[in-house]
Each structure stands twice: as C-alpha cells, then as structure tokens.
PDB file of C-alpha atoms in Angstrom:
ATOM      1  CA  MET A 465    -114.350  61.665  52.917  1.00 54.00           C
ATOM      2  CA  LEU A 466    -117.440  60.386  51.342  1.00 58.00           C
ATOM      3  CA  VAL A 467    -117.425  59.882  47.559  1.00 58.00           C
ATOM      4  CA  GLN A 468    -120.823  59.656  45.841  1.00 61.00           C
ATOM      5  CA  SER A 469    -120.841  58.139  42.457  1.00 58.00           C
ATOM      6  CA  LEU A 470    -122.770  59.567  39.723  1.00 60.00           C
ATOM      7  CA  PRO A 471    -125.333  57.687  37.917  1.00 64.00           C
ATOM      8  CA  ALA A 472    -124.093  56.267  34.575  1.00 61.00           C
ATOM      9  CA  GLN A 473    -125.282  58.228  31.613  1.00 66.00           C
ATOM     10  CA  GLU A 474    -126.320  56.280  28.568  1.00 67.00           C
ATOM     11  CA  PRO A 475    -124.480  57.471  25.396  1.00 66.00           C
ATOM     12  CA  GLN A 476    -126.695  59.517  23.250  1.00 64.00           C
ATOM     13  CA  PRO A 477    -126.989  58.643  19.624  1.00 68.00           C
ATOM     14  CA  GLU A 478    -125.190  60.862  17.303  1.00 76.00           C
ATOM     15  CA  LYS A 479    -127.512  63.269  15.570  1.00 82.00           C
ATOM     16  CA  PRO A 480    -127.508  63.005  11.751  1.00 89.00           C
ATOM     17  CA  LYS A 481    -125.713  65.708   9.985  1.00 97.00           C
ATOM     18  CA  GLN A 482    -127.460  67.900   7.433  1.00 98.00           C
ATOM     19  CA  PHE A 483    -126.454  68.525   3.803  1.00 98.00           C
ATOM     20  CA  ILE A 484    -127.703  70.213   0.827  1.00 98.00           C
ATOM     21  CA  TYR A 485    -127.100  69.323  -2.909  1.00 98.00           C
ATOM     22  CA  VAL A 486    -127.692  71.801  -5.661  1.00 98.00           C
ATOM     23  CA  LEU A 487    -129.051  70.369  -8.778  1.00 98.00           C
ATOM     24  CA  ARG A 488    -128.626  71.881 -12.277  1.00 97.00           C
ATOM     25  CA  LEU A 489    -130.087  70.555 -15.516  1.00 96.00           C
ATOM     26  CA  VAL A 490    -127.537  69.462 -18.022  1.00 96.00           C
ATOM     27  CA  PRO A 491    -127.450  71.856 -21.047  1.00 96.00           C
ATOM     28  CA  ARG A 492    -129.105  69.533 -23.366  1.00 96.00           C
ATOM     29  CA  LEU A 493    -132.318  69.810 -21.228  1.00 95.00           C
ATOM     30  CA  HIS A 494    -132.605  73.476 -21.281  1.00 93.00           C
ATOM     31  CA  ALA A 495    -134.918  73.199 -24.276  1.00 91.00           C
ATOM     32  CA  ASP A 496    -138.214  71.528 -23.510  1.00 90.00           C
ATOM     33  CA  ALA A 497    -138.044  69.857 -27.151  1.00 95.00           C
ATOM     34  CA  ASN A 498    -134.982  67.901 -26.132  1.00 96.00           C
ATOM     35  CA  TRP A 499    -136.535  65.819 -23.380  1.00 96.00           C
ATOM     36  CA  THR A 500    -136.887  62.060 -24.144  1.00 97.00           C
ATOM     37  CA  GLU A 501    -139.383  59.690 -22.743  1.00 98.00           C
ATOM     38  CA  GLU A 502    -136.641  58.118 -20.726  1.00 97.00           C
ATOM     39  CA  ASP A 503    -135.635  61.515 -19.368  1.00 97.00           C
ATOM     40  CA  LYS A 504    -139.151  62.121 -18.214  1.00 97.00           C
ATOM     41  CA  LYS A 505    -139.293  58.680 -16.529  1.00 98.00           C
ATOM     42  CA  ALA A 506    -135.995  59.418 -14.708  1.00 98.00           C
ATOM     43  CA  LEU A 507    -137.405  62.735 -13.517  1.00 97.00           C
ATOM     44  CA  GLN A 508    -140.480  60.978 -12.220  1.00 98.00           C
ATOM     45  CA  ARG A 509    -138.313  58.427 -10.324  1.00 98.00           C
ATOM     46  CA  HIS A 510    -136.354  61.309  -8.885  1.00 98.00           C
ATOM     47  CA  PHE A 511    -139.544  62.981  -7.670  1.00 98.00           C
ATOM     48  CA  VAL A 512    -140.929  59.598  -6.184  1.00 98.00           C
ATOM     49  CA  ARG A 513    -137.564  59.143  -4.449  1.00 98.00           C
ATOM     50  CA  PHE A 514    -137.886  62.525  -2.844  1.00 98.00           C
ATOM     51  CA  GLN A 515    -141.559  61.697  -1.703  1.00 98.00           C
ATOM     52  CA  GLU A 516    -140.235  58.660   0.035  1.00 98.00           C
ATOM     53  CA  ALA A 517    -137.354  60.403   1.564  1.00 98.00           C
ATOM     54  CA  ILE A 518    -139.594  62.964   3.046  1.00 98.00           C
ATOM     55  CA  LYS A 519    -141.818  60.173   4.658  1.00 98.00           C
ATOM     56  CA  THR A 520    -138.839  58.533   6.296  1.00 97.00           C
ATOM     57  CA  GLY A 521    -137.629  61.923   7.602  1.00 96.00           C
ATOM     58  CA  GLN A 522    -134.347  61.786   5.622  1.00 97.00           C
ATOM     59  CA  LEU A 523    -135.283  64.751   3.297  1.00 98.00           C
ATOM     60  CA  ILE A 524    -135.928  67.922   5.076  1.00 96.00           C
ATOM     61  CA  LEU A 525    -137.049  69.853   2.000  1.00 96.00           C
ATOM     62  CA  ALA A 526    -136.578  70.045  -1.729  1.00 98.00           C
ATOM     63  CA  GLY A 527    -137.558  72.453  -4.485  1.00 97.00           C
ATOM     64  CA  ARG A 528    -136.430  74.356  -7.589  1.00 96.00           C
ATOM     65  CA  THR A 529    -136.445  77.766  -8.963  1.00 95.00           C
ATOM     66  CA  SER A 530    -139.204  78.904 -11.252  1.00 94.00           C
ATOM     67  CA  GLU A 531    -136.888  80.213 -13.907  1.00 89.00           C
ATOM     68  CA  SER A 532    -136.223  78.250 -17.017  1.00 84.00           C
ATOM     69  CA  GLY A 533    -133.169  77.265 -19.189  1.00 81.00           C
ATOM     70  CA  ASP A 534    -129.749  77.569 -17.722  1.00 85.00           C
ATOM     71  CA  LYS A 535    -131.132  79.515 -14.669  1.00 88.00           C
ATOM     72  CA  THR A 536    -133.143  76.528 -13.337  1.00 88.00           C
ATOM     73  CA  LEU A 537    -131.531  74.952 -10.240  1.00 94.00           C
ATOM     74  CA  GLY A 538    -132.921  72.789  -7.515  1.00 97.00           C
ATOM     75  CA  ILE A 539    -131.991  72.011  -4.023  1.00 98.00           C
ATOM     76  CA  ALA A 540    -132.329  69.071  -1.647  1.00 98.00           C
ATOM     77  CA  ILE A 541    -131.657  69.486   2.166  1.00 98.00           C
ATOM     78  CA  PHE A 542    -131.348  66.315   3.913  1.00 98.00           C
ATOM     79  CA  GLN A 543    -129.904  64.305   6.904  1.00 98.00           C
ATOM     80  CA  ALA A 544    -127.128  61.696   6.643  1.00 98.00           C
ATOM     81  CA  LYS A 545    -124.888  60.012   9.291  1.00 96.00           C
ATOM     82  CA  GLU A 546    -121.724  61.272   7.339  1.00 97.00           C
ATOM     83  CA  GLU A 547    -120.530  62.899   4.256  1.00 97.00           C
ATOM     84  CA  ALA A 548    -119.981  59.338   2.382  1.00 98.00           C
ATOM     85  CA  ALA A 549    -123.700  58.450   3.027  1.00 98.00           C
ATOM     86  CA  ALA A 550    -124.869  62.034   1.882  1.00 98.00           C
ATOM     87  CA  ARG A 551    -122.700  61.699  -1.294  1.00 98.00           C
ATOM     88  CA  LYS A 552    -124.159  58.298  -1.862  1.00 98.00           C
ATOM     89  CA  PHE A 553    -127.812  59.644  -1.385  1.00 98.00           C
ATOM     90  CA  MET A 554    -126.968  62.341  -3.861  1.00 98.00           C
ATOM     91  CA  GLU A 555    -125.345  60.257  -6.448  1.00 98.00           C
ATOM     92  CA  GLU A 556    -128.018  57.654  -6.408  1.00 98.00           C
ATOM     93  CA  ASP A 557    -130.679  60.333  -7.246  1.00 98.00           C
ATOM     94  CA  PRO A 558    -132.216  59.027 -10.464  1.00 98.00           C
ATOM     95  CA  ALA A 559    -131.852  62.423 -11.974  1.00 98.00           C
ATOM     96  CA  VAL A 560    -128.235  62.562 -11.263  1.00 98.00           C
ATOM     97  CA  ALA A 561    -127.435  59.015 -12.060  1.00 98.00           C
ATOM     98  CA  GLY A 562    -129.531  59.330 -15.178  1.00 97.00           C
ATOM     99  CA  GLY A 563    -127.312  62.229 -16.448  1.00 97.00           C
ATOM    100  CA  LEU A 564    -130.404  64.679 -16.272  1.00 97.00           C
ATOM    101  CA  MET A 565    -128.811  66.918 -13.658  1.00 97.00           C
ATOM    102  CA  THR A 566    -125.440  67.706 -12.236  1.00 98.00           C
ATOM    103  CA  ALA A 567    -125.140  67.916  -8.435  1.00 98.00           C
ATOM    104  CA  GLU A 568    -122.966  69.653  -5.964  1.00 98.00           C
ATOM    105  CA  LEU A 569    -122.896  68.475  -2.293  1.00 99.00           C
ATOM    106  CA  HIS A 570    -122.277  70.720   0.717  1.00 98.00           C
ATOM    107  CA  PRO A 571    -122.488  70.459   4.543  1.00 98.00           C
ATOM    108  CA  PHE A 572    -125.494  72.552   5.716  1.00 97.00           C
ATOM    109  CA  THR A 573    -127.160  73.519   8.843  1.00 95.00           C
ATOM    110  CA  VAL A 574    -130.747  74.754   9.010  1.00 92.00           C
ATOM    111  CA  ALA A 575    -130.581  77.714  11.316  1.00 93.00           C
ATOM    112  CA  LEU A 576    -134.215  78.832  11.354  1.00 90.00           C
ATOM    113  CA  GLU A 577    -137.253  76.807  10.348  1.00 85.00           C
ATOM    114  CA  ARG A 578    -140.917  78.108  10.155  1.00 86.00           C
ATOM    115  CA  LYS A 579    -143.171  75.862  12.091  1.00 87.00           C
ATOM    116  CA  ASN A 580    -146.568  74.970  10.495  1.00 80.00           C
ATOM    117  CA  PRO A 581    -149.257  77.273  11.873  1.00 74.00           C
TER     118      PRO A 581
END
C-alpha cells in the first residue's frame, strides 16, 4: 500500500472579530448650552481617533443619528482580536473616557456591505 503525504498547510491567521458599540450622550449634554470647551475638545479627539482607526482598517464605519437630545445615538462598527481588546478600544474612546457618552458593546457581524460604485 502506497501512502502519499499531504503537503503541510500553513496555519491561517485568525480573522479579527467584529463588534459594535452604541454611544449615547449623557443627559447633561442634551442641551447645546451645557457643552463646555473641554467637552468640545474631547469630542474632537473622539472624531480624530475614529479617523485614525478608519485609516488603519480597524474601524469599519461610524455615524450618528440626526435627531437631537435624548434621541441622539451613535454607533461604531470595528474589528478586534477578542472582546477584551474591543472593550478596551471602546473604553479608551475620548468621548467615553471623558464622560460625554455612555457606551454599550456587542459582538457584531456585517452580513451585507455595499461596495463603492
């Protein structure tokens, strides 16, 4: 009996998992008049961080509703190796760390995605 050996397969790197976090403004910031200069700076750092994460490929998409007050919410869909890394990414968001927004993390899978025309 002749036994043929199969070529060794290289282990495939584990594909990053996807997560979503939902952001909501803290009640104090529902009124525009309550925003301080420090709040505005933290929000700018939040946006810059998302821009950087888009460039590196970690962030898939981010956005917010166009409603105001307590109806406002934002989302960030991103990749991380594991839930602990995803939670760290969320908690280090300047808007979350700065107390401007609360955040809730969920595992997520993009099922359909429009390709740019």
